[in-house]
Amino acid sequence: MDFNLKDILDLLHSAARSVGAEVTSPWFYFQLGLVLAGAGIAFAVSALIQSRIDTTSLATRWPLLLRRTVRVLVGSAWVAVFAALMVLTRNVMVLATWPSRSYLVMIAAKLAFAWLIIRLVASGIHNSFVVRVVSVGAFLVAALSIVGQLDSVIDALDSVAITLGGLRLTPLLLIKLGVLLILALWLTNVVSNFAESRITQSGDLTPSLQVLLVKMIRVGLMIFAVAVAMSAVGINLSALAIFSGAAGVGIGFGLQKIVANFISGIILLVDKSVKPGDLVTIGDNSGRISAMNTRYISVAAGDGREFLIPNEDLITQKVTNWTYTDKNTLVKVNFATNYDADPRLVCKLAIDIAASAPRALKAKPPGCLLTEFTDAGMKFSLTFWIADPDGMDSVKSEVMLSLWDAFKREGIHVPYPVREIRVRGGVLPVETTVESST
């Protein structure tokens, strides 16, 4: 490990001497007072501006870029006012005294302008966490550059290093890599979202193929972005070969389920056995597939619940796909009558009721079969087709209610168990035991 302590100590000593020399000057406290007064005025003016202007309805008919700029300026009004006050104060002090006596005011003005520009640039990013990271990082770089310490800090960060094989890791290298990765992944997300919007609008691609293409584009762009970012900071990708063995062991033991689900997801997308929009039954869970992700599929039930089922389960378990090749669904209603009823009349009534159901397919007429003679009565099976399996239970319930009304009207009885208890001799034998107490 390379550790140049002398450079770091020299940087700290130089900064301490500069700060000590400035603090002893009375002009330092005079400028500090002006900066604090300007900050107080800026906050007061900003509060007044924000109370008078509604940013939600501000310039709604303006172009997006101009509208965003105006909203950022209103939201950071105190920074803009503070920067303007510091520039005005600096000009007045330059005319009244030596320019070296207003350096702190000028630094405050530059910092305020730098923060305002950073806020304007970062307003195009929608992720709040990325906005904070980018804003703080860019402001630190701008602040170090304004005070003239950027090169010294860069040298100090590059002087501490850890060497792993042929790879030299320094804090500066890691910072550069982090910044480039954030930028590259953000651009990757923008490009992949644009590609996804174009792919989903294509009517020539099936839903499974659309999901597969989107996932392949995202993974490919992510790998490309990481490779470009590492190459840009000078990291030779061949130097990472030392970690491939450890990564393989980790995947083999710790990540085998994740890899299995990822591969299973790709297989499901390729063979098209399930796709978004299909109505499926997996074990005890039934619903419509709302999304297919890298690790799991999301099955939305009709009661508001959403099941997250690992992709591996769809490969290894039995899956009922109600809409795999055809959405037409056969509905079966089982019922029974007593032996007093005419079975032919019962079948005719059942077929007429099923045919009159609103969702029954006219092209496929219903059928009714006498399936069994039992001790309790005759058993029948009514079948008819509907165009979509959604709401199959409600359709079945409507048909059964109509059957009940028809049976009541025709005097047909539904059998139910009857239990008879016969008592011989008029009384039940009861044994009574009398205990005597002593």
Coordinates of C-alpha atoms in Angstrom, one line a residue:
M1 CA 0.0 0.0 0.0
D2 CA 1.4 3.4 -1.0
F3 CA 0.8 6.1 1.5
N4 CA 2.4 9.5 1.0
L5 CA 1.9 11.1 4.4
K6 CA 4.3 14.0 3.6
D7 CA 2.1 15.4 0.8
I8 CA -1.0 15.3 3.0
L9 CA 0.7 17.0 5.9
D10 CA 2.1 19.7 3.6
L11 CA -1.4 20.4 2.2
L12 CA -2.8 20.7 5.8
H13 CA 0.0 23.0 6.9
S14 CA -0.4 25.2 3.8
A15 CA -4.2 25.5 4.4
A16 CA -3.7 26.2 8.1
R17 CA -1.1 29.0 7.3
S18 CA -3.4 30.6 4.8
V19 CA -6.4 30.5 7.1
G20 CA -4.4 31.8 10.0
A21 CA -3.1 34.7 8.0
E22 CA -6.5 35.7 6.9
V23 CA -8.2 35.4 10.2
T24 CA -5.8 37.8 11.8
S25 CA -6.8 40.5 9.4
P26 CA -9.6 42.9 10.4
W27 CA -10.9 43.0 6.9
F28 CA -11.7 39.3 7.2
Y29 CA -14.3 40.0 9.9
F30 CA -15.6 43.0 8.0
Q31 CA -16.2 40.8 4.9
L32 CA -17.7 38.1 7.0
G33 CA -20.2 40.5 8.5
L34 CA -21.1 41.7 5.0
V35 CA -21.6 38.0 3.9
L36 CA -23.8 37.2 6.9
A37 CA -25.8 40.4 6.3
G38 CA -26.3 39.6 2.7
A39 CA -27.4 36.0 3.6
G40 CA -30.0 37.5 6.0
I41 CA -31.4 39.9 3.4
A42 CA -31.4 37.1 0.8
F43 CA -33.5 34.8 3.0
A44 CA -36.0 37.6 3.7
V45 CA -36.4 38.5 0.0
S46 CA -36.7 34.8 -0.9
A47 CA -39.5 34.3 1.7
L48 CA -41.3 37.2 0.2
I49 CA -40.9 36.0 -3.4
Q50 CA -42.0 32.4 -2.6
S51 CA -45.1 33.7 -0.7
R52 CA -46.2 35.7 -3.7
I53 CA -45.5 33.2 -6.5
D54 CA -47.2 29.7 -6.9
T55 CA -44.6 27.4 -8.4
T56 CA -47.1 24.7 -9.3
S57 CA -49.1 26.9 -11.7
L58 CA -46.2 29.2 -12.7
A59 CA -45.7 29.6 -16.5
T60 CA -47.8 26.5 -17.3
R61 CA -47.9 27.4 -21.0
W62 CA -44.2 28.1 -21.3
P63 CA -41.7 25.6 -22.9
L64 CA -40.5 22.8 -20.5
L65 CA -36.9 24.0 -20.3
L66 CA -37.9 27.6 -19.6
R67 CA -40.6 26.5 -17.1
R68 CA -38.1 24.3 -15.3
T69 CA -35.5 27.2 -15.1
V70 CA -38.1 29.6 -13.7
R71 CA -39.2 27.1 -11.0
V72 CA -35.6 26.4 -10.0
L73 CA -34.9 30.1 -9.7
V74 CA -37.9 30.7 -7.6
G75 CA -37.1 27.7 -5.4
S76 CA -33.5 28.9 -5.0
A77 CA -34.4 32.6 -4.9
W78 CA -32.2 33.2 -1.8
V79 CA -29.1 31.9 -3.6
A80 CA -29.8 34.2 -6.6
V81 CA -30.4 37.2 -4.4
F82 CA -27.4 36.4 -2.3
A83 CA -25.1 36.1 -5.4
A84 CA -26.4 39.4 -6.8
L85 CA -25.8 41.2 -3.4
M86 CA -22.3 39.8 -3.2
V87 CA -21.4 40.9 -6.7
L88 CA -22.8 44.4 -5.9
T89 CA -20.9 44.5 -2.6
R90 CA -17.7 43.4 -4.4
N91 CA -17.9 46.1 -7.0
V92 CA -18.5 48.8 -4.3
M93 CA -15.5 47.6 -2.3
V94 CA -13.2 47.5 -5.3
L95 CA -14.0 51.1 -6.0
A96 CA -13.6 52.1 -2.3
T97 CA -10.5 50.1 -1.3
W98 CA -8.0 47.5 -2.5
P99 CA -9.3 44.5 -4.4
S100 CA -7.5 42.2 -2.0
R101 CA -9.7 43.4 0.8
S102 CA -12.9 42.0 -0.8
Y103 CA -11.7 38.5 -1.7
L104 CA -14.0 36.7 0.8
V105 CA -17.1 38.5 -0.7
M106 CA -16.0 37.4 -4.2
I107 CA -15.6 33.8 -3.1
A108 CA -19.1 33.9 -1.6
A109 CA -20.5 35.3 -4.8
K110 CA -18.7 32.6 -6.9
L111 CA -19.9 29.8 -4.6
A112 CA -23.5 31.1 -4.9
F113 CA -23.4 31.3 -8.7
A114 CA -21.8 27.8 -8.8
W115 CA -24.6 26.3 -6.6
L116 CA -27.3 28.1 -8.7
I117 CA -25.8 26.7 -12.0
I118 CA -25.6 23.2 -10.5
R119 CA -29.2 23.3 -9.4
L120 CA -30.3 24.4 -12.9
V121 CA -28.3 21.5 -14.5
A122 CA -29.5 18.9 -12.0
S123 CA -33.2 19.9 -12.4
G124 CA -33.3 17.6 -15.4
I125 CA -32.7 14.5 -13.3
H126 CA -35.8 13.0 -11.8
N127 CA -34.2 10.8 -9.2
S128 CA -33.9 12.8 -5.9
F129 CA -31.0 10.7 -4.6
V130 CA -29.0 11.1 -7.7
V131 CA -29.8 14.9 -7.7
R132 CA -28.4 15.2 -4.1
V133 CA -25.2 13.2 -4.9
V134 CA -24.6 15.1 -8.2
S135 CA -25.3 18.5 -6.6
V136 CA -23.1 17.9 -3.5
G137 CA -20.2 16.4 -5.5
A138 CA -20.2 19.1 -8.2
F139 CA -20.4 21.8 -5.5
L140 CA -17.4 20.4 -3.6
V141 CA -15.4 20.4 -6.8
A142 CA -16.5 23.9 -7.7
A143 CA -15.7 25.1 -4.1
L144 CA -12.2 23.6 -4.2
S145 CA -11.5 25.2 -7.6
I146 CA -12.8 28.6 -6.4
V147 CA -10.5 28.6 -3.4
G148 CA -7.6 27.3 -5.5
Q149 CA -7.1 24.0 -3.6
L150 CA -8.5 21.6 -6.3
D151 CA -5.1 20.5 -7.6
S152 CA -3.6 20.0 -4.1
V153 CA -6.6 17.9 -3.0
I154 CA -6.4 15.8 -6.2
D155 CA -2.7 15.1 -5.6
A156 CA -3.4 14.2 -1.9
L157 CA -6.2 11.8 -2.9
D158 CA -3.9 10.2 -5.5
S159 CA -1.0 9.7 -3.1
V160 CA -2.9 7.1 -1.0
A161 CA -3.1 3.8 -2.9
I162 CA -3.6 0.1 -2.5
T163 CA -2.1 -2.2 -5.1
L164 CA -3.9 -5.5 -5.9
G165 CA -2.1 -7.4 -8.5
G166 CA -1.7 -5.0 -11.4
L167 CA -4.5 -2.7 -10.2
R168 CA -3.6 0.5 -8.2
L169 CA -6.6 1.7 -6.3
T170 CA -6.7 5.3 -4.9
P171 CA -9.4 7.4 -3.4
L172 CA -9.2 9.6 -6.5
L173 CA -9.7 6.6 -8.8
L174 CA -12.7 5.4 -6.8
I175 CA -14.3 8.9 -6.8
K176 CA -13.8 9.2 -10.6
L177 CA -15.2 5.7 -11.1
G178 CA -18.2 6.5 -8.9
V179 CA -19.0 9.7 -10.8
L180 CA -18.6 8.1 -14.2
L181 CA -20.8 5.1 -13.1
I182 CA -23.6 7.3 -11.9
L183 CA -23.5 9.3 -15.2
A184 CA -23.2 6.2 -17.3
L185 CA -26.0 4.3 -15.5
W186 CA -28.2 7.4 -15.7
L187 CA -27.7 7.6 -19.4
T188 CA -28.3 3.9 -19.7
N189 CA -31.6 4.3 -17.9
V190 CA -32.7 7.1 -20.2
V191 CA -31.8 5.2 -23.3
S192 CA -33.4 1.9 -22.1
N193 CA -36.6 3.8 -21.1
F194 CA -36.7 5.3 -24.6
A195 CA -36.1 1.9 -26.2
E196 CA -38.8 0.3 -23.9
S197 CA -41.4 2.9 -25.0
R198 CA -40.7 2.3 -28.6
I199 CA -40.8 -1.5 -28.2
T200 CA -44.1 -1.5 -26.2
Q201 CA -45.7 0.6 -28.9
S202 CA -44.8 -1.9 -31.6
G203 CA -47.8 -4.0 -32.5
D204 CA -45.8 -6.6 -34.4
L205 CA -44.1 -8.0 -31.3
T206 CA -45.7 -10.3 -28.8
P207 CA -45.8 -9.3 -25.1
S208 CA -43.2 -12.0 -24.2
L209 CA -40.9 -10.8 -27.0
Q210 CA -41.3 -7.2 -25.9
V211 CA -40.3 -8.0 -22.3
L212 CA -37.3 -10.1 -23.5
L213 CA -36.0 -7.4 -25.7
V214 CA -36.4 -4.8 -23.0
K215 CA -34.5 -6.9 -20.5
M216 CA -31.7 -7.8 -23.0
I217 CA -31.3 -4.1 -23.9
R218 CA -31.1 -3.1 -20.2
V219 CA -28.6 -5.7 -19.3
G220 CA -26.5 -5.1 -22.3
L221 CA -26.4 -1.3 -21.8
M222 CA -25.6 -1.8 -18.1
I223 CA -22.6 -4.0 -18.9
F224 CA -21.5 -1.7 -21.6
A225 CA -21.8 1.4 -19.3
V226 CA -19.8 -0.3 -16.5
A227 CA -17.0 -1.4 -19.0
V228 CA -16.8 2.1 -20.5
A229 CA -16.6 3.8 -17.0
M230 CA -13.9 1.4 -15.9
S231 CA -11.9 1.9 -19.0
A232 CA -12.3 5.7 -18.8
V233 CA -10.6 5.8 -15.4
G234 CA -7.7 3.6 -16.6
I235 CA -8.8 0.3 -15.1
N236 CA -7.7 -2.6 -17.3
L237 CA -10.5 -5.2 -17.3
S238 CA -8.1 -8.0 -17.6
A239 CA -6.7 -7.0 -14.1
L240 CA -10.0 -8.1 -12.6
A241 CA -9.5 -11.7 -13.7
I242 CA -8.2 -12.5 -10.2
F243 CA -11.7 -12.0 -8.9
S244 CA -13.4 -14.3 -11.4
G245 CA -12.8 -17.4 -9.3
A246 CA -14.2 -15.9 -6.1
A247 CA -17.2 -14.6 -8.1
G248 CA -17.8 -18.1 -9.5
V249 CA -17.8 -19.6 -6.1
G250 CA -20.1 -16.9 -4.8
I251 CA -22.6 -17.6 -7.6
G252 CA -22.3 -21.3 -7.1
F253 CA -23.2 -21.2 -3.4
G254 CA -24.7 -17.9 -2.4
L255 CA -26.4 -16.8 -5.5
Q256 CA -27.6 -20.0 -7.1
K257 CA -31.3 -19.2 -6.5
I258 CA -30.9 -15.8 -8.0
V259 CA -29.2 -17.2 -11.0
A260 CA -31.7 -20.0 -11.3
N261 CA -34.6 -17.5 -11.3
F262 CA -32.8 -15.2 -13.8
I263 CA -32.2 -18.1 -16.2
S264 CA -35.8 -19.4 -15.6
G265 CA -37.1 -15.9 -16.5
I266 CA -35.3 -15.9 -19.8
I267 CA -36.6 -19.4 -20.6
L268 CA -40.1 -18.3 -19.9
L269 CA -39.8 -15.3 -22.2
V270 CA -38.3 -17.4 -25.0
D271 CA -40.7 -20.4 -24.9
K272 CA -43.8 -18.1 -24.4
S273 CA -45.4 -20.5 -22.0
V274 CA -46.6 -17.5 -19.9
K275 CA -46.8 -13.9 -20.9
P276 CA -48.1 -10.6 -19.4
G277 CA -51.9 -10.7 -19.4
D278 CA -52.3 -14.4 -19.1
L279 CA -54.7 -15.8 -16.5
V280 CA -52.8 -18.5 -14.6
T281 CA -53.2 -20.8 -11.6
I282 CA -50.0 -21.8 -9.8
G283 CA -50.7 -24.0 -6.7
D284 CA -53.3 -22.2 -4.7
N285 CA -52.7 -18.8 -6.3
S286 CA -54.8 -17.6 -9.3
G287 CA -54.7 -14.3 -11.1
R288 CA -53.6 -12.4 -14.2
I289 CA -49.9 -11.9 -14.9
S290 CA -49.3 -8.2 -14.6
A291 CA -45.5 -8.1 -14.9
M292 CA -42.5 -10.4 -15.7
N293 CA -39.3 -9.3 -13.9
T294 CA -35.8 -10.7 -13.7
R295 CA -36.4 -12.7 -10.5
Y296 CA -40.2 -13.2 -10.3
I297 CA -43.5 -12.7 -12.0
S298 CA -46.3 -10.6 -10.5
V299 CA -49.8 -12.3 -10.5
A300 CA -52.6 -9.9 -9.7
A301 CA -55.6 -11.5 -8.0
G302 CA -59.1 -10.2 -8.3
D303 CA -59.3 -9.2 -4.6
G304 CA -56.5 -6.6 -4.7
R305 CA -53.7 -9.0 -3.7
E306 CA -50.6 -9.5 -5.8
F307 CA -48.5 -12.6 -5.7
L308 CA -44.8 -12.5 -6.4
I309 CA -43.9 -15.9 -7.7
P310 CA -40.2 -16.9 -8.4
N311 CA -39.5 -17.7 -12.0
E312 CA -38.1 -21.1 -11.0
D313 CA -41.5 -22.2 -9.6
L314 CA -43.0 -21.7 -13.1
I315 CA -40.4 -24.1 -14.6
T316 CA -40.5 -26.8 -11.9
Q317 CA -44.2 -26.8 -10.8
K318 CA -47.5 -27.4 -12.6
V319 CA -49.0 -24.2 -14.0
T320 CA -52.5 -23.8 -15.4
N321 CA -52.6 -21.2 -18.1
W322 CA -56.2 -20.4 -18.9
T323 CA -55.3 -18.3 -21.9
Y324 CA -52.3 -20.1 -23.4
T325 CA -53.6 -20.8 -26.9
D326 CA -57.3 -19.9 -26.6
K327 CA -59.2 -17.6 -24.2
N328 CA -62.4 -19.6 -24.6
T329 CA -63.2 -21.3 -21.3
L330 CA -65.4 -24.3 -20.5
V331 CA -67.6 -23.8 -17.4
K332 CA -68.9 -26.9 -15.7
V333 CA -71.8 -26.8 -13.3
N334 CA -72.6 -30.0 -11.3
F335 CA -76.0 -30.4 -9.7
A336 CA -78.5 -33.2 -8.7
T337 CA -82.2 -33.8 -8.5
N338 CA -84.4 -36.4 -6.9
Y339 CA -86.0 -39.4 -8.7
D340 CA -89.4 -37.7 -9.1
A341 CA -88.0 -35.4 -11.7
D342 CA -87.9 -36.1 -15.5
P343 CA -84.2 -36.2 -16.4
R344 CA -84.9 -35.1 -20.0
L345 CA -86.8 -32.1 -18.8
V346 CA -84.0 -31.3 -16.3
C347 CA -81.4 -31.4 -19.1
K348 CA -83.6 -29.2 -21.4
L349 CA -84.1 -26.6 -18.6
A350 CA -80.4 -26.6 -17.8
I351 CA -79.4 -26.1 -21.5
D352 CA -81.9 -23.3 -22.0
I353 CA -80.7 -21.5 -18.9
A354 CA -77.0 -21.8 -19.9
A355 CA -77.7 -20.7 -23.5
S356 CA -79.5 -17.6 -22.2
A357 CA -76.5 -16.6 -20.0
P358 CA -75.2 -13.2 -21.2
R359 CA -71.6 -14.4 -21.5
A360 CA -72.3 -17.8 -23.0
L361 CA -70.8 -18.3 -26.5
K362 CA -73.5 -18.8 -29.1
A363 CA -71.2 -20.6 -31.5
K364 CA -70.6 -23.4 -28.9
P365 CA -74.0 -24.6 -27.6
P366 CA -74.1 -25.9 -24.0
G367 CA -74.6 -29.5 -23.1
C368 CA -76.1 -31.4 -20.2
L369 CA -75.4 -35.0 -19.3
L370 CA -76.9 -37.4 -16.7
T371 CA -73.8 -38.7 -15.1
E372 CA -74.8 -40.9 -12.2
F373 CA -77.6 -42.6 -10.2
T374 CA -77.0 -42.4 -6.5
D375 CA -78.8 -43.3 -3.3
A376 CA -79.8 -39.6 -2.9
G377 CA -80.8 -38.9 -6.5
M378 CA -79.7 -38.2 -10.0
K379 CA -76.5 -36.3 -10.8
F380 CA -76.1 -34.0 -13.8
S381 CA -73.2 -32.1 -15.4
L382 CA -74.0 -28.9 -17.3
T383 CA -71.2 -27.4 -19.5
F384 CA -71.1 -24.2 -21.6
W385 CA -68.4 -21.9 -23.0
I386 CA -67.5 -18.3 -22.2
A387 CA -65.2 -16.0 -24.2
D388 CA -62.9 -15.1 -21.3
P389 CA -62.1 -16.9 -18.0
D390 CA -62.3 -13.6 -16.0
G391 CA -65.3 -13.7 -13.7
M392 CA -65.9 -17.4 -14.3
D393 CA -67.2 -17.9 -10.7
S394 CA -69.8 -15.1 -11.1
V395 CA -71.1 -16.6 -14.3
K396 CA -71.3 -20.0 -12.7
S397 CA -73.2 -18.5 -9.8
E398 CA -75.7 -16.8 -12.1
V399 CA -76.5 -20.0 -13.9
M400 CA -77.0 -21.9 -10.6
L401 CA -79.4 -19.3 -9.3
S402 CA -81.4 -19.5 -12.6
L403 CA -81.5 -23.3 -12.2
W404 CA -82.8 -22.9 -8.7
D405 CA -85.6 -20.6 -9.9
A406 CA -86.5 -23.0 -12.7
F407 CA -86.6 -26.0 -10.4
K408 CA -88.9 -24.1 -8.0
R409 CA -91.1 -23.2 -10.9
E410 CA -91.3 -26.8 -12.3
G411 CA -91.6 -28.5 -8.9
I412 CA -88.2 -30.2 -9.2
H413 CA -86.6 -30.9 -5.9
V414 CA -82.9 -31.0 -5.1
P415 CA -82.0 -34.0 -2.9
Y416 CA -80.6 -33.4 0.6
P417 CA -79.7 -36.0 3.3
V418 CA -82.5 -37.0 5.7
R419 CA -81.8 -38.7 9.0
E420 CA -84.4 -40.8 10.9
I421 CA -84.1 -41.8 14.5
R422 CA -86.4 -44.7 15.6
V423 CA -87.0 -45.3 19.3
R424 CA -88.3 -48.8 20.2
G425 CA -90.2 -49.5 23.4
G426 CA -91.2 -45.9 23.9
V427 CA -88.2 -44.9 26.0
L428 CA -84.5 -44.8 25.6
P429 CA -82.5 -47.2 27.9
V430 CA -80.9 -45.0 30.5
E431 CA -78.7 -46.4 33.3
T432 CA -78.8 -44.5 36.5
T433 CA -76.2 -44.9 39.2
V434 CA -76.8 -43.7 42.8
E435 CA -73.9 -43.0 44.9
S436 CA -74.2 -43.4 48.6
S437 CA -72.3 -41.2 50.9
T438 CA -71.0 -42.4 54.2

